[in-house]
Coordinates of C-alpha atoms in Angstrom, one line a residue:
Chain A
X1 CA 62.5 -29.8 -28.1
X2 CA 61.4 -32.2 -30.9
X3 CA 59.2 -35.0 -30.0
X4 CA 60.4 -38.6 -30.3
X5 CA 59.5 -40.4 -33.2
X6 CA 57.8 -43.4 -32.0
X7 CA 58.4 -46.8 -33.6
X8 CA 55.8 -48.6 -35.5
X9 CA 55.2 -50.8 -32.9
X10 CA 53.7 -47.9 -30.9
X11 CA 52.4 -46.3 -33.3
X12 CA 50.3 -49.3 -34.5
X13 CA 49.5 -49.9 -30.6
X14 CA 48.4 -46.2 -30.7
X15 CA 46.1 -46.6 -32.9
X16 CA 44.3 -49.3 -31.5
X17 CA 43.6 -47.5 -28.8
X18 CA 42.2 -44.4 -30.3
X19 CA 40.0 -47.0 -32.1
X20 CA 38.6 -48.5 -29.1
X21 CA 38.5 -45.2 -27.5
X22 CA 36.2 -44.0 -30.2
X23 CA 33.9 -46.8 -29.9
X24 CA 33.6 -46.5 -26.1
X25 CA 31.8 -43.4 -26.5
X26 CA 29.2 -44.8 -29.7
X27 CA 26.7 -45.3 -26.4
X28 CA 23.9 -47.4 -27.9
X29 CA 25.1 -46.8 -31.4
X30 CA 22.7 -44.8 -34.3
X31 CA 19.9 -47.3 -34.0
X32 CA 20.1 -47.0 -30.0
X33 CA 20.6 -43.4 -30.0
X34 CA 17.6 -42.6 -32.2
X35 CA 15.2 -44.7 -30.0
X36 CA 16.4 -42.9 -27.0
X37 CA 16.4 -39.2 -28.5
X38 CA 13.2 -40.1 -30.2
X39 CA 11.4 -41.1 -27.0
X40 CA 12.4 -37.3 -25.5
X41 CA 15.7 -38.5 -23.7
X42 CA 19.4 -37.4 -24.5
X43 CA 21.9 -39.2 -24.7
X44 CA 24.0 -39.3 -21.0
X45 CA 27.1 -37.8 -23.0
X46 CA 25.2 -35.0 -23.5
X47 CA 23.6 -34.9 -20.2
X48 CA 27.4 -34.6 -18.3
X49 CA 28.1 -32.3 -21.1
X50 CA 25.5 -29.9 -19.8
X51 CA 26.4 -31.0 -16.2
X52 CA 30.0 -30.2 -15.7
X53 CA 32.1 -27.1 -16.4
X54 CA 33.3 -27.2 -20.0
X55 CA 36.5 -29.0 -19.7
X56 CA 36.7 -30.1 -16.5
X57 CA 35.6 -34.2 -17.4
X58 CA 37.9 -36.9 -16.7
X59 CA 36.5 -40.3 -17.0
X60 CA 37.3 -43.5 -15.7
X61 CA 35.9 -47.1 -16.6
X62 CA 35.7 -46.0 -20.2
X63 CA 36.7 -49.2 -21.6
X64 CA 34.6 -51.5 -19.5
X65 CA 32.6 -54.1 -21.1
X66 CA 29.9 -56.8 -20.1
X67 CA 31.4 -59.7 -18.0
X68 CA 28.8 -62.0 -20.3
X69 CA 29.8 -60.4 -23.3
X70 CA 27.5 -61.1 -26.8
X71 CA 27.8 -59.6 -30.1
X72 CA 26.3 -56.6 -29.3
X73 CA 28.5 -54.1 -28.0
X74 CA 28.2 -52.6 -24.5
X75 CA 30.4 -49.5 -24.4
X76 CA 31.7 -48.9 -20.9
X77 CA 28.6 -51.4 -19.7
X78 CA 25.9 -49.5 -19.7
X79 CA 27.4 -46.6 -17.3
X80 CA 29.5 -43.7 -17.7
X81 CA 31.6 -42.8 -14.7
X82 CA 33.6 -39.8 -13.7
X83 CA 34.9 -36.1 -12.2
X84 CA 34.3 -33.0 -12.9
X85 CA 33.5 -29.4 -12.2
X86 CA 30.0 -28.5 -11.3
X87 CA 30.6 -24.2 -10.9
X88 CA 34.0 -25.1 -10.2
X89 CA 33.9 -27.5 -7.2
X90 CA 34.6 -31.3 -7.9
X91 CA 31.9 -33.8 -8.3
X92 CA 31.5 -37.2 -9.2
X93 CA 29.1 -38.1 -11.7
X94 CA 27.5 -41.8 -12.6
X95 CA 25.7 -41.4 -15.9
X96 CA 23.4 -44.5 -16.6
X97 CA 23.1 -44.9 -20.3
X98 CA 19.9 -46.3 -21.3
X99 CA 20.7 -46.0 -24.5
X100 CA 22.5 -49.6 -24.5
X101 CA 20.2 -52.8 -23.2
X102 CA 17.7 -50.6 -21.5
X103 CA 20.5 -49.1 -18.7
X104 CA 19.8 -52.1 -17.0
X105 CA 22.8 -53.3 -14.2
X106 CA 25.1 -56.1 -15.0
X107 CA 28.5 -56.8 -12.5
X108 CA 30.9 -54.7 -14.4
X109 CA 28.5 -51.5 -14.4
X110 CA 27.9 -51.9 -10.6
X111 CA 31.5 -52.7 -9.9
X112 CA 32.4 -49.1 -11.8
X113 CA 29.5 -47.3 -9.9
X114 CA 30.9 -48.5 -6.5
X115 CA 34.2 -47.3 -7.6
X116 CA 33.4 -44.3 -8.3
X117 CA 31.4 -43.6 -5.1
X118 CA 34.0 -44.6 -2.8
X119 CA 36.4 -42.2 -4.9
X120 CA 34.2 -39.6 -4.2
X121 CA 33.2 -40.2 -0.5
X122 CA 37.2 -41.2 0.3
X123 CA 37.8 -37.8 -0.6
X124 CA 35.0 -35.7 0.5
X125 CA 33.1 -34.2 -2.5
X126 CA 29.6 -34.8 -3.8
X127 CA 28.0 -37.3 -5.7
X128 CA 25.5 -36.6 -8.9
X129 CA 23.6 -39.4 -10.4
X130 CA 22.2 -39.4 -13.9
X131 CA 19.2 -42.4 -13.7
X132 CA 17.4 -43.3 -16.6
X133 CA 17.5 -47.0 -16.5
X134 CA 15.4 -50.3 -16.1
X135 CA 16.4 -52.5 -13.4
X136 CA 19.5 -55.1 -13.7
X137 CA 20.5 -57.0 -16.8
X138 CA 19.4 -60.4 -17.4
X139 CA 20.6 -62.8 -16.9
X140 CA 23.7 -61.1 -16.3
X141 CA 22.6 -60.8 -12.9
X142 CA 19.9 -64.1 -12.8
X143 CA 20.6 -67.1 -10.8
X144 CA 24.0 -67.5 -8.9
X145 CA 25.3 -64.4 -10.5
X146 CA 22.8 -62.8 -8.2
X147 CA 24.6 -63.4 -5.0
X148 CA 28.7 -62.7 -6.8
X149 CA 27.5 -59.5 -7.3
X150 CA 30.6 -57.0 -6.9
X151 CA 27.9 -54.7 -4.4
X152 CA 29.4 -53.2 -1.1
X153 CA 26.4 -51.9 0.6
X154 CA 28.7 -50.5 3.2
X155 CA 30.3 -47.9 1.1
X156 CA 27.7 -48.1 -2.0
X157 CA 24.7 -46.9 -0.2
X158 CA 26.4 -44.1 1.8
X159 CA 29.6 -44.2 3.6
X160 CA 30.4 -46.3 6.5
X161 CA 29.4 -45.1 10.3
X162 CA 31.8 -41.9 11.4
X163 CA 33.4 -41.3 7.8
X164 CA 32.3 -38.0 6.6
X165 CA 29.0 -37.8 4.9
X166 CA 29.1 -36.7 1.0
X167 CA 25.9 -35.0 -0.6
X168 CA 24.0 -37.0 -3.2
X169 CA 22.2 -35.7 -5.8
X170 CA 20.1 -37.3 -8.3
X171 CA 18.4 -36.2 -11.6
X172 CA 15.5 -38.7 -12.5
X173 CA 15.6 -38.5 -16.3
X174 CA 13.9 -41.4 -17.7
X175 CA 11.6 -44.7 -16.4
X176 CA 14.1 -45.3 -13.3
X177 CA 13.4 -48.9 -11.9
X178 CA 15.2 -51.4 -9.6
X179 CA 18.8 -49.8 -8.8
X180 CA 18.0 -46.9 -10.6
X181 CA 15.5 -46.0 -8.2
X182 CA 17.4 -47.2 -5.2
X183 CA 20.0 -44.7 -6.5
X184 CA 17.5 -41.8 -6.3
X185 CA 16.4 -43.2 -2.9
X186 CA 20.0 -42.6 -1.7
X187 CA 20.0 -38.8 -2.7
X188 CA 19.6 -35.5 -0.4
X189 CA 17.7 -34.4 -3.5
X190 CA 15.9 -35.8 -5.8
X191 CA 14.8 -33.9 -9.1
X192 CA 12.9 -35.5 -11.7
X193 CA 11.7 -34.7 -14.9
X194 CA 7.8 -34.0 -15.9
X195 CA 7.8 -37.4 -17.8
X196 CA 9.8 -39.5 -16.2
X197 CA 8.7 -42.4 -13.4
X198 CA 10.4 -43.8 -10.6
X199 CA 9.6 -47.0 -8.8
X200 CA 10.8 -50.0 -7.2
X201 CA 9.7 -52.3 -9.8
X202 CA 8.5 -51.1 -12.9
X203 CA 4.7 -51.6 -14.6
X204 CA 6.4 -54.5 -16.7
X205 CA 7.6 -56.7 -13.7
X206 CA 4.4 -55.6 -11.4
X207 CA 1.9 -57.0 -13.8
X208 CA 3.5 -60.4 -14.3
X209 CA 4.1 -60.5 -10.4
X210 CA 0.8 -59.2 -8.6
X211 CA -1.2 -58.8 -11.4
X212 CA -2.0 -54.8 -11.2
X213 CA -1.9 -53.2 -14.8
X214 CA -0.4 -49.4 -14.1
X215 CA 1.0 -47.6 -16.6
X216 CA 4.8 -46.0 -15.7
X217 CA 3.2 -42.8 -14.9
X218 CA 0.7 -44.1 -12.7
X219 CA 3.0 -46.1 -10.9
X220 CA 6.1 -43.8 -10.6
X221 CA 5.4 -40.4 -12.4
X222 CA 5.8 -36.8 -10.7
X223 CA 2.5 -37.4 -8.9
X224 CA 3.0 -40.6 -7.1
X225 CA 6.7 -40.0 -7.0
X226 CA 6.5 -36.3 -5.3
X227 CA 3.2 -37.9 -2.6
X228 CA 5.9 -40.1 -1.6
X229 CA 8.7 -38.3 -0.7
X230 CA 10.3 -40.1 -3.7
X231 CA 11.2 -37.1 -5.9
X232 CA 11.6 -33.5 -4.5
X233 CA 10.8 -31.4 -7.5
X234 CA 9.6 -31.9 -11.0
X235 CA 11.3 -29.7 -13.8
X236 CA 10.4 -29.3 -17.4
X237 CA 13.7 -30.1 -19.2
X238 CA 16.9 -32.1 -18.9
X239 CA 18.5 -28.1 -18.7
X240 CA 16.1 -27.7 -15.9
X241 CA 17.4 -30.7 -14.1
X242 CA 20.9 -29.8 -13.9
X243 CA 20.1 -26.6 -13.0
X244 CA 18.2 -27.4 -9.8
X245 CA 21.2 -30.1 -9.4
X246 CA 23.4 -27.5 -9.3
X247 CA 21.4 -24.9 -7.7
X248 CA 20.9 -27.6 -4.2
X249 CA 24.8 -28.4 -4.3
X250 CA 25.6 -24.6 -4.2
X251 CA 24.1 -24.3 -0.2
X252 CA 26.0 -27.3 1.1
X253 CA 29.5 -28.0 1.6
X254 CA 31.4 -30.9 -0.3
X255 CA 31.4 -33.3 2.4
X256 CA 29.9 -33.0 6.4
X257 CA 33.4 -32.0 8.0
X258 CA 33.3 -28.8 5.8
X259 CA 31.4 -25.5 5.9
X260 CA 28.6 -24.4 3.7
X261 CA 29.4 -21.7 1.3
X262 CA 28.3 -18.4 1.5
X263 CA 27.2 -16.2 -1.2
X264 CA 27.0 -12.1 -0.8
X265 CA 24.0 -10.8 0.8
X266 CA 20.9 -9.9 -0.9
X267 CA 18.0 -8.0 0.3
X268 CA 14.8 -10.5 0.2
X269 CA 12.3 -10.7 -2.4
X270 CA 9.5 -8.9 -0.1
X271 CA 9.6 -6.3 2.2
X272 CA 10.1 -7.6 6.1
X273 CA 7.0 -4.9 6.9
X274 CA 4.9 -7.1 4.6
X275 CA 5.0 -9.7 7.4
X276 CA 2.4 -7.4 9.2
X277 CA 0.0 -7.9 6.9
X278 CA 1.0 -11.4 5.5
X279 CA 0.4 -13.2 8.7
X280 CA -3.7 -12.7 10.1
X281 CA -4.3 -12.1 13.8
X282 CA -7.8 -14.4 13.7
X283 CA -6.4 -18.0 13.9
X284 CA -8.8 -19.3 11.4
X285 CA -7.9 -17.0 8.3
X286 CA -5.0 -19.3 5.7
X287 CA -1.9 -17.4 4.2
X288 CA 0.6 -18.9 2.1
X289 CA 3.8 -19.2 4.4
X290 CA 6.1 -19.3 1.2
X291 CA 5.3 -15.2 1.5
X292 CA 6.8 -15.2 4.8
X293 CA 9.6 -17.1 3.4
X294 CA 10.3 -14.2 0.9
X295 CA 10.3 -12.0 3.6
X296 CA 12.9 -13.5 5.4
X297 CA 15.3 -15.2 2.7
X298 CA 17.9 -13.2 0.4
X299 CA 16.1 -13.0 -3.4
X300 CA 16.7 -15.4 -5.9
X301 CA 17.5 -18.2 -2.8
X302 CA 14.6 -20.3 -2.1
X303 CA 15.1 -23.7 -3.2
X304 CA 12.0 -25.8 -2.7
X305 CA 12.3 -29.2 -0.8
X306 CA 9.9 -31.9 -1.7
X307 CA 6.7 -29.4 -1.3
X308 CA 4.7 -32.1 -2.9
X309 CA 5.5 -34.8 0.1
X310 CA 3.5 -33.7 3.4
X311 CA 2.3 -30.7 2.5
X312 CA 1.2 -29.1 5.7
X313 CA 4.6 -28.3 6.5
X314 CA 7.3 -26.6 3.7
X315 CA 11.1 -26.6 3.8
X316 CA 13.4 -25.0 1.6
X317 CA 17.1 -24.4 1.2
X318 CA 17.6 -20.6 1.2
X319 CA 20.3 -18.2 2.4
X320 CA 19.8 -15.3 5.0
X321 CA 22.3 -12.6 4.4
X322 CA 24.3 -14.8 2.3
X323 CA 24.4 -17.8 5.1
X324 CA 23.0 -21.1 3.7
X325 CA 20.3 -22.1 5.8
X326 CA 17.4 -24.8 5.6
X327 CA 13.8 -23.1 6.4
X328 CA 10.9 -24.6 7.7
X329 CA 7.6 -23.6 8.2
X330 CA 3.9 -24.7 8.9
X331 CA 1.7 -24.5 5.7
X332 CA -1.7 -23.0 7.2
X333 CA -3.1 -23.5 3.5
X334 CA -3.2 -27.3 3.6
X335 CA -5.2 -28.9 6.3
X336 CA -4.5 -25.6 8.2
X337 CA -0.9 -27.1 8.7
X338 CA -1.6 -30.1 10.6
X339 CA 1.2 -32.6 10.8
X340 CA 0.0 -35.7 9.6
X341 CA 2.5 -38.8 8.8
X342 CA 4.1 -37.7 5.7
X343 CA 4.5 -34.1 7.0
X344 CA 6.3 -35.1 10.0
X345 CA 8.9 -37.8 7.7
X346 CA 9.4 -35.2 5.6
X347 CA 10.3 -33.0 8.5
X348 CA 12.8 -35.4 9.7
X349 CA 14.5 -36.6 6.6
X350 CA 14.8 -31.9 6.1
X351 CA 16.1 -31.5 9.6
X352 CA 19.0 -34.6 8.5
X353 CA 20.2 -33.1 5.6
X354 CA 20.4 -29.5 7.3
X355 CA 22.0 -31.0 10.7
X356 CA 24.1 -33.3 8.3
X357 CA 25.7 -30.6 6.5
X358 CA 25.5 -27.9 8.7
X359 CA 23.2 -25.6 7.3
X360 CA 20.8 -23.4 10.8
X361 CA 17.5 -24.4 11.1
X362 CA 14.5 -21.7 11.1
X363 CA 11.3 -23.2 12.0
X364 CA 8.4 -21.0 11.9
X365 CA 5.5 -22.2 14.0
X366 CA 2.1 -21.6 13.2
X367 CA 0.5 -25.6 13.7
X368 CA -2.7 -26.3 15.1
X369 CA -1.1 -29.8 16.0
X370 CA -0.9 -33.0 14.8
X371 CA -3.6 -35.3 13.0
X372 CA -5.4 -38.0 15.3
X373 CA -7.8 -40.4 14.3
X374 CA -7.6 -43.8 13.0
X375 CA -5.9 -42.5 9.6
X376 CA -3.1 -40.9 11.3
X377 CA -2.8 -43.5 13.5
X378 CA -2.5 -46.5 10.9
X379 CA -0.2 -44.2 8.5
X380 CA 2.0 -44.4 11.7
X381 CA 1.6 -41.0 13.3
X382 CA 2.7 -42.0 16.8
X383 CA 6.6 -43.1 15.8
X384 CA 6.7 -40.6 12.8
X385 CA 6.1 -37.8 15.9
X386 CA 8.9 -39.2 17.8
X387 CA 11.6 -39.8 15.4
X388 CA 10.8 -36.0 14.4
X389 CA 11.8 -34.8 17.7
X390 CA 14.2 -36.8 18.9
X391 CA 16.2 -35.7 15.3
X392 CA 15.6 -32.3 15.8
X393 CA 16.8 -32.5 19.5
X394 CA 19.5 -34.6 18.2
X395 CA 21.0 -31.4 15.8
X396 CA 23.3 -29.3 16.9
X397 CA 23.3 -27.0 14.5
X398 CA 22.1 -23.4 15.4
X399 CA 17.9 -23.8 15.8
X400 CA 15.6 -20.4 15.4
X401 CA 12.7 -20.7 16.3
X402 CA 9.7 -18.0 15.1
X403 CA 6.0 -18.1 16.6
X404 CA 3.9 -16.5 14.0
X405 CA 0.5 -17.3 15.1
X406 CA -0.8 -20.1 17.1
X407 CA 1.9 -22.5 18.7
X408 CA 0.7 -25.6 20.7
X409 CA 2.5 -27.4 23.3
X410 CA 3.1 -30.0 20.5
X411 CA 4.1 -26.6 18.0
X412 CA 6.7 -25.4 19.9
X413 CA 8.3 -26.7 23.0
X414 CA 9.0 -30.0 21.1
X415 CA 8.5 -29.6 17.7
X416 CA 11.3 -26.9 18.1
X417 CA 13.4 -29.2 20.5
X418 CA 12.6 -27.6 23.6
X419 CA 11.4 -24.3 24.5
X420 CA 15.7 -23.5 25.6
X421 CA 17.3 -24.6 22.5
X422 CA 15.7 -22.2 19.8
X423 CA 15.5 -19.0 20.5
X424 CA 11.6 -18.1 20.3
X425 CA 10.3 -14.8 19.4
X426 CA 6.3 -14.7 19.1
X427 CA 5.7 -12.6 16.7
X428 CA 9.0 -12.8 15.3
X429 CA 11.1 -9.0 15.6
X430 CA 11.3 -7.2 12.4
X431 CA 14.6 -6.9 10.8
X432 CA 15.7 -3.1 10.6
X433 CA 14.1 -2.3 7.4
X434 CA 16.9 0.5 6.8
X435 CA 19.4 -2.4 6.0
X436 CA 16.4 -4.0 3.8
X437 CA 15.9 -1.9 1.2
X438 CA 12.0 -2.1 0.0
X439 CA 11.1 -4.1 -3.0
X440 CA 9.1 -2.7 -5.5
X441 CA 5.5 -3.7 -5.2
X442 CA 5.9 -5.4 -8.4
X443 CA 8.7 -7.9 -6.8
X444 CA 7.1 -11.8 -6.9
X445 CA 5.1 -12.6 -4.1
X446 CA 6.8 -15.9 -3.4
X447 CA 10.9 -16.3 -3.8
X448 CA 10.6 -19.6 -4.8
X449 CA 12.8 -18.4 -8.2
X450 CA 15.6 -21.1 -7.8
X451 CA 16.5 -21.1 -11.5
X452 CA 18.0 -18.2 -11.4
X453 CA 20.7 -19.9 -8.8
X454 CA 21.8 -21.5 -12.6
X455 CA 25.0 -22.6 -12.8
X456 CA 26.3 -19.4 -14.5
X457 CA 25.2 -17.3 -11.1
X458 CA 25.8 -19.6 -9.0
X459 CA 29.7 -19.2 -9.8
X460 CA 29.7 -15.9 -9.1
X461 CA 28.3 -16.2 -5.8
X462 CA 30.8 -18.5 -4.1
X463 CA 33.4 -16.0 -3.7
X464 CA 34.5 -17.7 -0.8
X465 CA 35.0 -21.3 -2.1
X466 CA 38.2 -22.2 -4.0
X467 CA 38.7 -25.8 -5.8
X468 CA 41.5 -27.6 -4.5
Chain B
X1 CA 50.2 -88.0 -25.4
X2 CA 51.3 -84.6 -27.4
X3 CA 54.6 -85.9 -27.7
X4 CA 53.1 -88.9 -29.8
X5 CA 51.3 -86.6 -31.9
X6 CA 54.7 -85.0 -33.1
X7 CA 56.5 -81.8 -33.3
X8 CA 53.9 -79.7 -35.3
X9 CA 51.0 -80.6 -32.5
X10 CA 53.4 -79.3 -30.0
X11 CA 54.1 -76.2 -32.0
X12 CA 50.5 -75.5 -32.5
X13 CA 49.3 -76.2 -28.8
X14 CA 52.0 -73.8 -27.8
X15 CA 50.6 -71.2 -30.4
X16 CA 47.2 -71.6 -29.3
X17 CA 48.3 -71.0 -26.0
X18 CA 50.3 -68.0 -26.5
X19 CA 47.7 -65.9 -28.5
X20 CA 44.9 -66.9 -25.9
X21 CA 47.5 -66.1 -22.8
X22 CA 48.4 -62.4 -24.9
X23 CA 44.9 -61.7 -25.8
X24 CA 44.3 -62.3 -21.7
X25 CA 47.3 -60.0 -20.9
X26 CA 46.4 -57.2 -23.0
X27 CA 45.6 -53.4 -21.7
X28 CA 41.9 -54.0 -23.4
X29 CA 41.0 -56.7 -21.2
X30 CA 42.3 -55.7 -17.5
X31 CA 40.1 -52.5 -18.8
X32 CA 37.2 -54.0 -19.6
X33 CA 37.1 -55.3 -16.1
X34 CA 37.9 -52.8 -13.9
X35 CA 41.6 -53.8 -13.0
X36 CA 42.5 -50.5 -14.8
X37 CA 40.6 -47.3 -14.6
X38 CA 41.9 -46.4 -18.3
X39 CA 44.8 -46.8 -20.9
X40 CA 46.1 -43.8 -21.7
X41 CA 48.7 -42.5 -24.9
X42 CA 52.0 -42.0 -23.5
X43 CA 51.8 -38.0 -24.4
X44 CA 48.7 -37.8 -22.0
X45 CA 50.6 -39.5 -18.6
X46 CA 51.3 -36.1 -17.0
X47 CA 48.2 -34.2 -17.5
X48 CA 46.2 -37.9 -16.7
X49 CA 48.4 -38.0 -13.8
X50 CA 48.0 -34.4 -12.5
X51 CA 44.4 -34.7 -12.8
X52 CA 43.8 -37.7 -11.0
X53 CA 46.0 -36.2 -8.1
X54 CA 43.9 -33.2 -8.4
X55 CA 40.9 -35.3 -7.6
X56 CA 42.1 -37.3 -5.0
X57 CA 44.1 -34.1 -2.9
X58 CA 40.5 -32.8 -2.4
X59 CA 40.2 -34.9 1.1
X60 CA 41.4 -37.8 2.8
X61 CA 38.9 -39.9 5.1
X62 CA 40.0 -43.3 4.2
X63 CA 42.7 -45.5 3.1

């Protein structure tokens, strides 16, 4: 077959579109670019580069520009938008490019991000969101502007009531203010890099406003961001990130009417029989219970959830003979694993995302009880208890519940939603260490190891999951 | 009043008016706002189009 020769009308056409095609990907251009790379950041081609499976991008909105438009040019408005494959399941992907005019939003840009999320939740898979930017686009978005905004905060937000659920991920790579940060707050996950901030507002509108001088690392960084519940773990490098972005979607399924994936079984990290010596008999001696969680998780799969946020009590995505599971478990090590305010939100918001997406529940008890006092009381302790329990009564996915030490009525009958709906074992039975091969005594003490659920492994451990 | 100023002020209104009207109507512009997701080459229209089916056959939970 011989291809058509195409007149010179189309071939002139042609060629104005593969000219504007090449400017839509300049991004902020080489003076923008350089700024950007030179303040540590790359550029958010590169970030889906490293993102999604080689190949597998298809982008929509490319061509976008500023409603207001100016001289300057705004490739795409600030955003890139699209699909790919993320260890070969479909994701969709909002890159904020703060390279161009700081990021910030404008109407096109949040017209293409709402697109794109009601793509992805109208067809069940997950959501990953690149932020990196500074709050919206003035005065693109000043004065009546303000209220035409193309937002649909049914849909935009998270999908309407009864439509599946979708995970969303996000990757805080830069100073993330105003819808940035609301992006992140949207997110089952939240990782964010060692020098990035997240806030709200950022230090250059809080001054002006309320007149508190913070710097953005003061204000937003891993610190603040982790204490409050903002950002669930803090990574090195941009690599890191999508790692750990890949590395959370690979327990859940791609939307809440679908099951999670399993991977093969793996013995754990640490022996089972350490368990005997791991947990004291005296109730006043501390352990770490991330040892326990070695004991009880397949190696390689403890992903960390937010350990910085409420302390006292840990949760982590992990899989038990190759079944995804969420884990939960009293920290004796901080405040010997009293539940204060933050411990029991961060509880709640863990028990959501595993009852959302169907992951069981293993809750290992060992909690003196919960903080009183005035400070527990006016950080809202009494309705942060409740909405606790009432979610975990709520779930309905399978509940186990394991006594290690010392329950109280607090501990288990409710914080385990009631002493019929878990099954309780005090002190938890010890798996048949025949089937769990001993570790050397060398293995790491802890299985918190989730890089090495990268991408490239990752793949080869979702035998069971084909993309449509 | 533009047929007092003569056949050549006609002429040139309806010029005007044409290239402003094409500009509007061009693929560029309905991109540049959203009204199309992307303009593609014509060689590219059946992988493009076997894609974005690919993407939306995944699931279907609303219209």
């Amino acid at each position: 077959m011989t291809a058509a020769e195409p007149g010179a009308a189309m071939t002139e056409r042609i060629a104005q579109l593969r000219a504007r095609k090449e400017r839509s990907l300049e991004m902020g251009g080489p003076a923008g670019l350089r700024k950007h790379r030179e303040s540590g950041r790359l550029p958010v081609r590169e970030r889906i580069d490293m993102l999604v499976d080689p190949g597998s991008w298809f982008e929509i909105g490319a061509l976008a520009l500023p409603e207001r438009r100016t001289d300057k040019h705004v490739p795409g408005d600030a955003v890139v938008t699209g699909f790919g494959l993320l260890d070969g399941r479909r994701v969709g992907v909002i890159g904020i490019d703060a390279s161009v005019l700081a990021g910030t939003t404008a109407p096109i840009s949040m017209r293409k991000q709402g697109g794109l999320i009601e793509h992805a939740q109208r067809h069940g898979f997950p959501l990953v969101l690149l932020c990196d930017a500074d709050g919206g686009r003035m005065p693109d978005v000043s004065g009546w502007r303000f209220s035409g905004l193309p937002l649909d905060f049914t849909t935009f937000l998270k999908p309407p009531p009864g439509a599946p659920v979708v995970p969303r991920v996000a990757a805080v790579l830069g100073p993330s203010y105003g819808d940035s940060a609301l992006h992140a707050s949207t997110a089952h996950f939240v990782v964010m890099l060692r020098g990035a901030s997240i806030a709200l507002s950022g230090p250059s509108v809080v001054e002006p406003a309320i007149g508190e001088k913070v710097t953005d690392d003061e204000l937003g960084g891993p610190a603040a961001a982790t204490e409050a519940g903002n950002a669930h773990l803090v990574v090195d490098t941009e690599a890191d990130a999508m790692d750990a972005v890949a590395a959370f979607l690979s327990y859940l399924p791609p939307n809440s009417t679908s099951e999670p994936p399993w991977g093969p079984p793996l013995p754990p990290s640490r022996d089972p029989q350490d368990l005997e010596e791991i947990v004291p008999l005296g109730a006043r001696s501390g352990y770490d219970v991330r040892d326990v969680f070695a004991c009880i998780a397949d190696e390689a799969s403890i992903l960390p959830w937010a350990d910085g946020w409420g302390g006292s009590v840990l949760c982590a995505l992990a899989r038990i003979e190759g079944r995804p599971v969420g884990l939960v478990g009293n920290q004796p090590i901080v405040r010997a694993g009293a539940l204060d305010p933050a411990a029991l939100a961060k509880e709640r918001a863990f028990v959501d995302l595993c009852d959302t997406f169907g992951l069981p529940l293993v809750l290992f008890h060992d909690v003196p009880g919960l903080m009183i006092g005035t400070a527990a009381e006016r950080g809202g302790i009494l309705h942060g208890y409740e909405a606790l329990v009432s979610r975990i009564a709520e779930a309905t996915v399978p509940k186990v519940g394991v006594v290690l030490r010392k329950p109280t009525a607090a501990g288990t009958s409710r914080w385990a939603g009631g002493p019929r709906s878990p099954t309780s074992c005090s002190p938890g039975p010890r798996p048949n260490s025949a089937s769990w091969p001993r570790r050397p005594a060398s293995a790491p003490s802890t299985g918190a190891s989730w890089r090495r659920c990268s991408p490239s492994r990752a793949r080869t451990r979702m035998p069971r999951w084909s993309p449509s | 009043m533009l047929a007092e100023q003569g056949p050549d002020a006609h002429a040139a209104l309806v010029a005007e008016l044409t290239a402003e009207w094409n500009a509007e109507a061009e693929p560029w512009e309905a991109a540049a706002h959203l009204s199309l997701d992307d303009v593609i080459e014509p060689a590219e229209t059946r992988r493009v189009v076997a894609t974005a089916i690919a993407i939306a056959a995944h699931g279907r939970f609303g219209g």
